[in-house]
PDB file of C-alpha atoms and ligand atoms in Angstrom:
ATOM      1  CA  UNK X 105     -80.049  -9.556 -33.565  1.00 45.00           C
ATOM      2  CA  UNK X 106     -80.191  -9.842 -29.846  1.00 47.00           C
ATOM      3  CA  UNK X 107     -82.289  -8.206 -27.265  1.00 46.00           C
ATOM      4  CA  UNK X 108     -85.651  -8.569 -25.515  1.00 47.00           C
ATOM      5  CA  UNK X 109     -88.220 -10.512 -27.426  1.00 44.00           C
ATOM      6  CA  UNK X 110     -89.050  -8.257 -30.453  1.00 46.00           C
ATOM      7  CA  UNK X 111     -92.759  -8.918 -30.414  1.00 48.00           C
ATOM      8  CA  UNK X 112     -93.466  -8.918 -26.716  1.00 49.00           C
ATOM      9  CA  UNK X 113     -93.323 -11.473 -23.878  1.00 53.00           C
ATOM     10  CA  UNK X 114     -96.648 -12.981 -24.695  1.00 57.00           C
ATOM     11  CA  UNK X 115     -95.577 -13.986 -28.256  1.00 80.00           C
ATOM     12  CA  UNK X 116     -92.407 -15.543 -26.770  1.00 81.00           C
ATOM     13  CA  UNK X 117     -94.485 -17.475 -24.193  1.00 83.00           C
ATOM     14  CA  UNK X 118     -96.558 -18.803 -27.084  1.00 85.00           C
ATOM     15  CA  UNK X 119     -93.455 -20.052 -28.914  1.00 85.00           C
ATOM     16  CA  UNK X 120     -92.052 -21.564 -25.723  1.00 88.00           C
ATOM     17  CA  UNK X 121     -95.252 -23.542 -25.278  1.00 87.00           C
ATOM     18  CA  UNK X 122     -94.169 -25.744 -28.215  1.00 86.00           C
ATOM     19  CA  UNK X 123     -90.866 -26.444 -26.710  1.00 89.00           C
ATOM     20  CA  UNK X 124     -90.937 -29.822 -24.939  1.00 86.00           C
ATOM     21  CA  UNK X 125     -88.799 -28.596 -21.939  1.00 88.00           C
ATOM     22  CA  UNK X 126     -91.532 -26.026 -21.109  1.00 88.00           C
ATOM     23  CA  UNK X 127     -94.613 -27.825 -22.127  1.00 84.00           C
ATOM     24  CA  UNK X 128     -95.750 -28.767 -18.707  1.00 82.00           C
ATOM     25  CA  UNK X 129     -95.571 -25.216 -17.375  1.00 85.00           C
ATOM     26  CA  UNK X 130     -98.602 -23.232 -16.308  1.00 87.00           C
ATOM     27  CA  UNK X 131     -99.552 -20.023 -18.053  1.00 87.00           C
ATOM     28  CA  UNK X 132     -97.856 -17.877 -15.419  1.00 87.00           C
ATOM     29  CA  UNK X 133     -94.701 -19.988 -15.241  1.00 86.00           C
ATOM     30  CA  UNK X 134     -94.368 -19.676 -19.051  1.00 88.00           C
ATOM     31  CA  UNK X 135     -94.750 -15.954 -18.892  1.00 89.00           C
ATOM     32  CA  UNK X 136     -92.087 -15.773 -16.140  1.00 87.00           C
ATOM     33  CA  UNK X 137     -89.665 -17.602 -18.369  1.00 89.00           C
ATOM     34  CA  UNK X 138     -90.664 -15.514 -21.348  1.00 90.00           C
ATOM     35  CA  UNK X 139     -90.064 -12.262 -19.492  1.00 90.00           C
ATOM     36  CA  UNK X 140     -86.358 -13.184 -18.934  1.00 91.00           C
ATOM     37  CA  UNK X 141     -85.733 -14.838 -22.259  1.00 93.00           C
ATOM     38  CA  UNK X 142     -83.918 -13.093 -25.109  1.00 93.00           C
ATOM     39  CA  UNK X 143     -83.831 -14.100 -28.821  1.00 94.00           C
ATOM     40  CA  UNK X 144     -80.823 -14.288 -31.033  1.00 96.00           C
ATOM     41  CA  UNK X 145     -80.104 -15.154 -34.622  1.00 97.00           C
ATOM     42  CA  UNK X 146     -76.931 -17.112 -35.671  1.00 98.00           C
ATOM     43  CA  UNK X 147     -75.932 -17.457 -39.306  1.00 98.00           C
ATOM     44  CA  UNK X 148     -74.982 -20.830 -40.784  1.00 96.00           C
ATOM     45  CA  UNK X 149     -71.546 -22.073 -39.689  1.00 95.00           C
ATOM     46  CA  UNK X 150     -71.230 -19.674 -36.704  1.00 97.00           C
ATOM     47  CA  UNK X 151     -69.971 -21.084 -33.502  1.00 97.00           C
ATOM     48  CA  UNK X 152     -72.572 -20.575 -30.751  1.00 98.00           C
ATOM     49  CA  UNK X 153     -70.710 -22.268 -27.894  1.00 97.00           C
ATOM     50  CA  UNK X 154     -66.964 -23.077 -27.553  1.00 97.00           C
ATOM     51  CA  UNK X 155     -65.879 -26.248 -25.787  1.00 96.00           C
ATOM     52  CA  UNK X 156     -64.075 -25.390 -22.436  1.00 96.00           C
ATOM     53  CA  UNK X 157     -65.573 -21.819 -22.258  1.00 96.00           C
ATOM     54  CA  UNK X 158     -67.432 -21.082 -18.956  1.00 95.00           C
ATOM     55  CA  UNK X 159     -71.235 -21.554 -19.275  1.00 93.00           C
ATOM     56  CA  UNK X 160     -73.336 -18.430 -19.036  1.00 94.00           C
ATOM     57  CA  UNK X 161     -76.605 -19.388 -20.758  1.00 97.00           C
ATOM     58  CA  UNK X 162     -79.023 -21.958 -21.854  1.00 96.00           C
ATOM     59  CA  UNK X 163     -80.252 -22.038 -25.481  1.00 97.00           C
ATOM     60  CA  UNK X 164     -83.455 -23.321 -27.034  1.00 95.00           C
ATOM     61  CA  UNK X 165     -83.674 -23.762 -30.852  1.00 95.00           C
ATOM     62  CA  UNK X 166     -86.777 -22.008 -32.092  1.00 93.00           C
ATOM     63  CA  UNK X 167     -85.853 -22.388 -35.825  1.00 93.00           C
ATOM     64  CA  UNK X 168     -82.778 -23.868 -37.590  1.00 94.00           C
ATOM     65  CA  UNK X 169     -80.447 -26.623 -36.792  1.00 93.00           C
ATOM     66  CA  UNK X 170     -77.176 -26.952 -34.807  1.00 96.00           C
ATOM     67  CA  UNK X 171     -74.587 -29.624 -34.326  1.00 96.00           C
ATOM     68  CA  UNK X 172     -72.836 -30.555 -31.034  1.00 97.00           C
ATOM     69  CA  UNK X 173     -69.183 -31.350 -31.861  1.00 97.00           C
ATOM     70  CA  UNK X 174     -65.933 -32.445 -30.402  1.00 96.00           C
ATOM     71  CA  UNK X 175     -62.903 -31.329 -32.478  1.00 93.00           C
ATOM     72  CA  UNK X 176     -59.750 -33.477 -32.406  1.00 88.00           C
ATOM     73  CA  UNK X 177     -56.075 -32.433 -32.578  1.00 83.00           C
ATOM     74  CA  UNK X 178     -55.978 -32.381 -36.411  1.00 84.00           C
ATOM     75  CA  UNK X 179     -59.220 -30.641 -36.702  1.00 85.00           C
ATOM     76  CA  UNK X 180     -61.351 -33.921 -37.172  1.00 88.00           C
ATOM     77  CA  UNK X 181     -64.869 -33.445 -35.908  1.00 91.00           C
ATOM     78  CA  UNK X 182     -67.070 -35.969 -34.198  1.00 94.00           C
ATOM     79  CA  UNK X 183     -70.732 -34.914 -34.169  1.00 95.00           C
ATOM     80  CA  UNK X 184     -72.312 -35.964 -30.883  1.00 95.00           C
ATOM     81  CA  UNK X 185     -75.764 -34.842 -31.815  1.00 94.00           C
ATOM     82  CA  UNK X 186     -77.799 -32.680 -34.242  1.00 93.00           C
ATOM     83  CA  UNK X 187     -80.366 -30.475 -32.533  1.00 94.00           C
ATOM     84  CA  UNK X 188     -83.446 -28.870 -34.205  1.00 91.00           C
ATOM     85  CA  UNK X 189     -86.544 -26.924 -33.343  1.00 91.00           C
ATOM     86  CA  UNK X 190     -87.672 -27.466 -29.821  1.00 91.00           C
ATOM     87  CA  UNK X 191     -84.373 -28.941 -28.567  1.00 93.00           C
ATOM     88  CA  UNK X 192     -82.179 -27.167 -26.014  1.00 95.00           C
ATOM     89  CA  UNK X 193     -78.485 -27.050 -25.182  1.00 97.00           C
ATOM     90  CA  UNK X 194     -75.971 -25.465 -22.898  1.00 97.00           C
ATOM     91  CA  UNK X 195     -77.599 -26.897 -19.776  1.00 95.00           C
ATOM     92  CA  UNK X 196     -74.695 -28.990 -18.648  1.00 95.00           C
ATOM     93  CA  UNK X 197     -72.201 -26.264 -17.718  1.00 96.00           C
ATOM     94  CA  UNK X 198     -74.998 -24.436 -15.962  1.00 94.00           C
ATOM     95  CA  UNK X 199     -75.915 -27.501 -13.909  1.00 91.00           C
ATOM     96  CA  UNK X 200     -72.516 -28.894 -12.903  1.00 93.00           C
ATOM     97  CA  UNK X 201     -70.454 -25.547 -13.042  1.00 93.00           C
ATOM     98  CA  UNK X 202     -67.853 -27.192 -15.349  1.00 96.00           C
ATOM     99  CA  UNK X 203     -66.745 -25.667 -18.668  1.00 97.00           C
ATOM    100  CA  UNK X 204     -68.706 -26.341 -21.842  1.00 98.00           C
ATOM    101  CA  UNK X 205     -68.494 -29.954 -22.829  1.00 97.00           C
ATOM    102  CA  UNK X 206     -68.479 -29.447 -26.580  1.00 98.00           C
ATOM    103  CA  UNK X 207     -68.747 -26.817 -29.340  1.00 98.00           C
ATOM    104  CA  UNK X 208     -72.226 -26.047 -30.646  1.00 98.00           C
ATOM    105  CA  UNK X 209     -72.206 -24.743 -34.246  1.00 97.00           C
ATOM    106  CA  UNK X 210     -75.173 -23.647 -36.450  1.00 97.00           C
ATOM    107  CA  UNK X 211     -75.603 -25.836 -39.520  1.00 94.00           C
ATOM    108  CA  UNK X 212     -78.323 -23.650 -40.753  1.00 93.00           C
ATOM    109  CA  UNK X 213     -79.264 -20.103 -40.023  1.00 96.00           C
ATOM    110  CA  UNK X 214     -80.736 -20.529 -36.528  1.00 96.00           C
ATOM    111  CA  UNK X 215     -83.084 -18.474 -34.324  1.00 95.00           C
ATOM    112  CA  UNK X 216     -82.544 -19.248 -30.635  1.00 96.00           C
ATOM    113  CA  UNK X 217     -83.936 -18.242 -27.318  1.00 95.00           C
ATOM    114  CA  UNK X 218     -81.258 -17.431 -24.755  1.00 96.00           C
ATOM    115  CA  UNK X 219     -81.793 -17.789 -20.965  1.00 95.00           C
ATOM    116  CA  UNK X 220     -79.091 -16.406 -18.824  1.00 95.00           C
ATOM    117  CA  UNK X 221     -77.591 -18.581 -16.129  1.00 94.00           C
ATOM    118  CA  UNK X 222     -79.109 -16.913 -13.150  1.00 93.00           C
ATOM    119  CA  UNK X 223     -82.502 -16.632 -14.820  1.00 92.00           C
ATOM    120  CA  UNK X 224     -82.365 -20.324 -15.745  1.00 91.00           C
ATOM    121  CA  UNK X 225     -81.405 -21.351 -12.285  1.00 90.00           C
ATOM    122  CA  UNK X 226     -84.237 -19.255 -10.805  1.00 89.00           C
ATOM    123  CA  UNK X 227     -86.726 -20.794 -13.180  1.00 86.00           C
ATOM    124  CA  UNK X 228     -85.420 -24.230 -12.170  1.00 87.00           C
ATOM    125  CA  UNK X 229     -85.922 -23.383  -8.446  1.00 88.00           C
ATOM    126  CA  UNK X 230     -89.380 -21.918  -8.939  1.00 85.00           C
ATOM    127  CA  UNK X 231     -90.731 -24.446 -11.363  1.00 84.00           C
ATOM    128  CA  UNK X 232     -90.101 -28.042 -10.410  1.00 87.00           C
ATOM    129  CA  UNK X 233     -91.812 -28.883 -13.773  1.00 86.00           C
ATOM    130  CA  UNK X 234     -88.935 -27.429 -15.628  1.00 88.00           C
ATOM    131  CA  UNK X 235     -86.560 -29.572 -13.611  1.00 89.00           C
ATOM    132  CA  UNK X 236     -88.674 -32.690 -14.479  1.00 88.00           C
ATOM    133  CA  UNK X 237     -88.688 -31.713 -18.153  1.00 88.00           C
ATOM    134  CA  UNK X 238     -84.902 -31.334 -18.029  1.00 91.00           C
ATOM    135  CA  UNK X 239     -84.443 -34.735 -16.348  1.00 92.00           C
ATOM    136  CA  UNK X 240     -86.651 -36.275 -18.851  1.00 91.00           C
ATOM    137  CA  UNK X 241     -84.676 -34.781 -21.804  1.00 91.00           C
ATOM    138  CA  UNK X 242     -81.408 -35.816 -20.198  1.00 94.00           C
ATOM    139  CA  UNK X 243     -82.493 -39.356 -19.770  1.00 95.00           C
ATOM    140  CA  UNK X 244     -83.372 -39.434 -23.444  1.00 91.00           C
ATOM    141  CA  UNK X 245     -80.028 -38.074 -24.444  1.00 93.00           C
ATOM    142  CA  UNK X 246     -78.386 -40.678 -22.214  1.00 95.00           C
ATOM    143  CA  UNK X 247     -80.333 -43.426 -23.864  1.00 93.00           C
ATOM    144  CA  UNK X 248     -79.339 -42.151 -27.287  1.00 90.00           C
ATOM    145  CA  UNK X 249     -75.637 -41.986 -26.183  1.00 93.00           C
ATOM    146  CA  UNK X 250     -76.011 -45.572 -24.788  1.00 93.00           C
ATOM    147  CA  UNK X 251     -77.415 -46.745 -28.164  1.00 90.00           C
ATOM    148  CA  UNK X 252     -74.568 -45.038 -29.984  1.00 89.00           C
ATOM    149  CA  UNK X 253     -71.864 -46.555 -27.921  1.00 91.00           C
ATOM    150  CA  UNK X 254     -73.499 -50.021 -28.352  1.00 91.00           C
ATOM    151  CA  UNK X 255     -73.631 -49.370 -32.167  1.00 89.00           C
ATOM    152  CA  UNK X 256     -70.038 -48.380 -32.363  1.00 88.00           C
ATOM    153  CA  UNK X 257     -68.872 -51.519 -30.692  1.00 90.00           C
ATOM    154  CA  UNK X 258     -71.514 -54.006 -32.062  1.00 92.00           C
ATOM    155  CA  UNK X 259     -72.324 -52.847 -35.552  1.00 94.00           C
ATOM    156  CA  UNK X 260     -70.419 -52.572 -38.887  1.00 94.00           C
ATOM    157  CA  UNK X 261     -70.769 -49.377 -40.877  1.00 95.00           C
ATOM    158  CA  UNK X 262     -73.968 -50.584 -42.678  1.00 96.00           C
ATOM    159  CA  UNK X 263     -75.560 -51.237 -39.388  1.00 96.00           C
ATOM    160  CA  UNK X 264     -74.550 -47.871 -37.914  1.00 96.00           C
ATOM    161  CA  UNK X 265     -75.750 -45.983 -40.986  1.00 97.00           C
ATOM    162  CA  UNK X 266     -79.098 -47.910 -41.011  1.00 97.00           C
ATOM    163  CA  UNK X 267     -79.581 -47.246 -37.206  1.00 95.00           C
ATOM    164  CA  UNK X 268     -78.804 -43.527 -37.682  1.00 95.00           C
ATOM    165  CA  UNK X 269     -81.267 -43.094 -40.555  1.00 96.00           C
ATOM    166  CA  UNK X 270     -83.962 -44.821 -38.499  1.00 95.00           C
ATOM    167  CA  UNK X 271     -83.335 -42.584 -35.508  1.00 92.00           C
ATOM    168  CA  UNK X 272     -83.344 -39.420 -37.600  1.00 92.00           C
ATOM    169  CA  UNK X 273     -86.559 -40.451 -39.419  1.00 95.00           C
ATOM    170  CA  UNK X 274     -88.150 -41.303 -36.099  1.00 92.00           C
ATOM    171  CA  UNK X 275     -87.771 -37.506 -35.148  1.00 87.00           C
ATOM    172  CA  UNK X 276     -90.322 -36.862 -37.938  1.00 87.00           C
ATOM    173  CA  UNK X 277     -92.886 -39.187 -39.416  1.00 91.00           C
ATOM    174  CA  UNK X 278     -90.605 -42.341 -39.358  1.00 92.00           C
ATOM    175  CA  UNK X 279     -90.452 -42.466 -43.137  1.00 93.00           C
ATOM    176  CA  UNK X 280     -88.396 -39.454 -44.107  1.00 94.00           C
ATOM    177  CA  UNK X 281     -85.468 -37.268 -43.077  1.00 93.00           C
ATOM    178  CA  UNK X 282     -86.578 -33.879 -44.317  1.00 85.00           C
ATOM    179  CA  UNK X 283     -83.293 -32.156 -43.525  1.00 70.00           C
ATOM    180  CA  UNK X 284     -80.207 -31.904 -45.705  1.00 72.00           C
ATOM    181  CA  UNK X 285     -77.872 -34.293 -43.973  1.00 83.00           C
ATOM    182  CA  UNK X 286     -74.640 -34.663 -45.861  1.00 88.00           C
ATOM    183  CA  UNK X 287     -72.659 -37.919 -46.132  1.00 92.00           C
ATOM    184  CA  UNK X 288     -69.902 -36.062 -44.461  1.00 92.00           C
ATOM    185  CA  UNK X 289     -72.173 -35.266 -41.417  1.00 92.00           C
ATOM    186  CA  UNK X 290     -73.334 -38.889 -41.220  1.00 94.00           C
ATOM    187  CA  UNK X 291     -69.640 -40.059 -41.323  1.00 95.00           C
ATOM    188  CA  UNK X 292     -68.894 -37.686 -38.452  1.00 95.00           C
ATOM    189  CA  UNK X 293     -71.824 -39.072 -36.478  1.00 94.00           C
ATOM    190  CA  UNK X 294     -70.909 -42.721 -36.805  1.00 94.00           C
ATOM    191  CA  UNK X 295     -67.055 -42.520 -36.751  1.00 91.00           C
ATOM    192  CA  UNK X 296     -66.545 -43.409 -40.481  1.00 93.00           C
ATOM    193  CA  UNK X 297     -65.308 -41.695 -43.629  1.00 94.00           C
ATOM    194  CA  UNK X 298     -67.402 -39.867 -46.080  1.00 95.00           C
ATOM    195  CA  UNK X 299     -66.370 -42.259 -48.858  1.00 97.00           C
ATOM    196  CA  UNK X 300     -67.521 -45.314 -46.859  1.00 97.00           C
ATOM    197  CA  UNK X 301     -70.814 -43.661 -45.969  1.00 96.00           C
ATOM    198  CA  UNK X 302     -71.429 -42.657 -49.705  1.00 96.00           C
ATOM    199  CA  UNK X 303     -70.689 -46.246 -50.715  1.00 97.00           C
ATOM    200  CA  UNK X 304     -73.236 -47.536 -48.135  1.00 97.00           C
ATOM    201  CA  UNK X 305     -75.840 -45.079 -49.153  1.00 96.00           C
ATOM    202  CA  UNK X 306     -75.357 -46.039 -52.851  1.00 96.00           C
ATOM    203  CA  UNK X 307     -75.837 -49.747 -51.722  1.00 97.00           C
ATOM    204  CA  UNK X 308     -78.939 -48.992 -49.711  1.00 97.00           C
ATOM    205  CA  UNK X 309     -80.324 -47.022 -52.732  1.00 96.00           C
ATOM    206  CA  UNK X 310     -79.568 -49.840 -55.163  1.00 96.00           C
ATOM    207  CA  UNK X 311     -81.327 -52.291 -52.917  1.00 96.00           C
ATOM    208  CA  UNK X 312     -84.421 -50.021 -52.760  1.00 96.00           C
ATOM    209  CA  UNK X 313     -84.032 -49.382 -48.941  1.00 97.00           C
ATOM    210  CA  UNK X 314     -83.690 -45.555 -49.291  1.00 96.00           C
ATOM    211  CA  UNK X 315     -84.365 -42.947 -51.869  1.00 94.00           C
ATOM    212  CA  UNK X 316     -82.213 -39.967 -51.778  1.00 90.00           C
ATOM    213  CA  UNK X 317     -83.119 -36.488 -53.246  1.00 88.00           C
ATOM    214  CA  UNK X 318     -81.311 -33.151 -52.724  1.00 81.00           C
ATOM    215  CA  UNK X 319     -83.249 -32.104 -49.711  1.00 80.00           C
ATOM    216  CA  UNK X 320     -84.301 -35.346 -48.041  1.00 89.00           C
ATOM    217  CA  UNK X 321     -83.839 -39.130 -47.566  1.00 93.00           C
ATOM    218  CA  UNK X 322     -86.888 -41.329 -47.779  1.00 95.00           C
ATOM    219  CA  UNK X 323     -86.800 -44.730 -45.972  1.00 97.00           C
ATOM    220  CA  UNK X 324     -88.481 -47.128 -48.393  1.00 96.00           C
ATOM    221  CA  UNK X 325     -87.965 -50.310 -46.422  1.00 96.00           C
ATOM    222  CA  UNK X 326     -87.807 -49.880 -42.647  1.00 96.00           C
ATOM    223  CA  UNK X 327     -87.984 -53.574 -41.986  1.00 96.00           C
ATOM    224  CA  UNK X 328     -84.896 -54.352 -43.752  1.00 96.00           C
ATOM    225  CA  UNK X 329     -83.137 -51.286 -42.323  1.00 97.00           C
ATOM    226  CA  UNK X 330     -84.142 -52.468 -38.761  1.00 95.00           C
ATOM    227  CA  UNK X 331     -82.694 -55.892 -39.576  1.00 95.00           C
ATOM    228  CA  UNK X 332     -79.359 -54.390 -40.710  1.00 96.00           C
ATOM    229  CA  UNK X 333     -79.267 -52.225 -37.680  1.00 93.00           C
ATOM    230  CA  UNK X 334     -79.894 -55.130 -35.339  1.00 86.00           C
ATOM    231  CA  UNK X 335     -83.077 -53.601 -33.922  1.00 73.00           C
TER     232      UNK X 335
HETATM  233  P1  CMP Z 987     -72.751 -27.551 -22.202  1.00 88.28           P
HETATM  234  O1  CMP Z 987     -71.722 -28.586 -21.756  1.00 88.28           O
HETATM  235  O2  CMP Z 987     -73.037 -26.522 -21.376  1.00 88.28           O
HETATM  236  O3  CMP Z 987     -72.284 -27.086 -23.656  1.00 88.28           O
HETATM  237  C1  CMP Z 987     -72.299 -27.907 -24.825  1.00 88.28           C
HETATM  238  C2  CMP Z 987     -73.668 -28.552 -24.853  1.00 88.28           C
HETATM  239  O4  CMP Z 987     -73.848 -29.529 -25.848  1.00 88.28           O
HETATM  240  C3  CMP Z 987     -73.991 -29.276 -23.515  1.00 88.28           C
HETATM  241  O5  CMP Z 987     -74.038 -28.429 -22.518  1.00 88.28           O
HETATM  242  C4  CMP Z 987     -75.262 -30.081 -24.010  1.00 88.28           C
HETATM  243  O6  CMP Z 987     -76.346 -29.147 -24.002  1.00 88.28           O
HETATM  244  C5  CMP Z 987     -74.893 -30.358 -25.501  1.00 88.28           C
HETATM  245  N1  CMP Z 987     -74.476 -31.788 -25.482  1.00 88.28           N
HETATM  246  C6  CMP Z 987     -73.354 -32.348 -25.083  1.00 88.28           C
HETATM  247  N2  CMP Z 987     -73.237 -33.712 -25.412  1.00 88.28           N
HETATM  248  C7  CMP Z 987     -74.383 -33.995 -25.999  1.00 88.28           C
HETATM  249  C8  CMP Z 987     -74.947 -35.126 -26.569  1.00 88.28           C
HETATM  250  N3  CMP Z 987     -74.338 -36.330 -26.489  1.00 88.28           N
HETATM  251  N4  CMP Z 987     -76.252 -35.113 -27.128  1.00 88.28           N
HETATM  252  C9  CMP Z 987     -76.827 -33.910 -27.226  1.00 88.28           C
HETATM  253  N5  CMP Z 987     -76.411 -32.779 -26.706  1.00 88.28           N
HETATM  254  C10 CMP Z 987     -75.173 -32.793 -26.099  1.00 88.28           C
END
């Protein structure tokens, strides 16, 4: 489904209010964004953006989950980030006029808000608070990327897995990762193999550091995980 917000601009404004990028906006600024925003559904596994395509829109995740990936020659994937409700993507090509820097693929059925390039640019020009929100989010992203580079160089696989689990849990209540994140996805995020991640997760579970169920991973001993991750 695509098209103008199905239940009216005001309802969209209400949903945008919960998106960190737009949180500082005044009522009228929010409504201005809502008027030009469109909604779109993507089924699981659909490619939302292709690396190297020209950029024509910014996306905000209202519901669902997407992964930002680079695909190597032999089809090997590196997951740069997993984005969920409230996160946005597709801003880079709109800001620097370069092609898309990565693929973005839905890992769950996802409901997104789409802002066309010119509308997004106009919003940026008219609302400095959006520009500030964007800078804040980009700084956060850079910090995470720095952490990741540090982890790749300085930590062994146990350390990288521990750090990733802590990071993902911190996006919720610090104790639990409520999403289904497969060992394969973890491996693609830390540059390891699924088999090695499965072995590490079994070790962690055996030592009482985590408890894994079908839909979530509970962190049972954050202190020890922090030690392992060098934090
Ligand atoms: P763009 O380059 O337009 O298209 C791909 C998008 O993926 C990019 O904008 C960002 O929104 C997002 N992206 C790229 N790298 C990262 C990263 N390291 N962390 C989170 N999101 C990213």
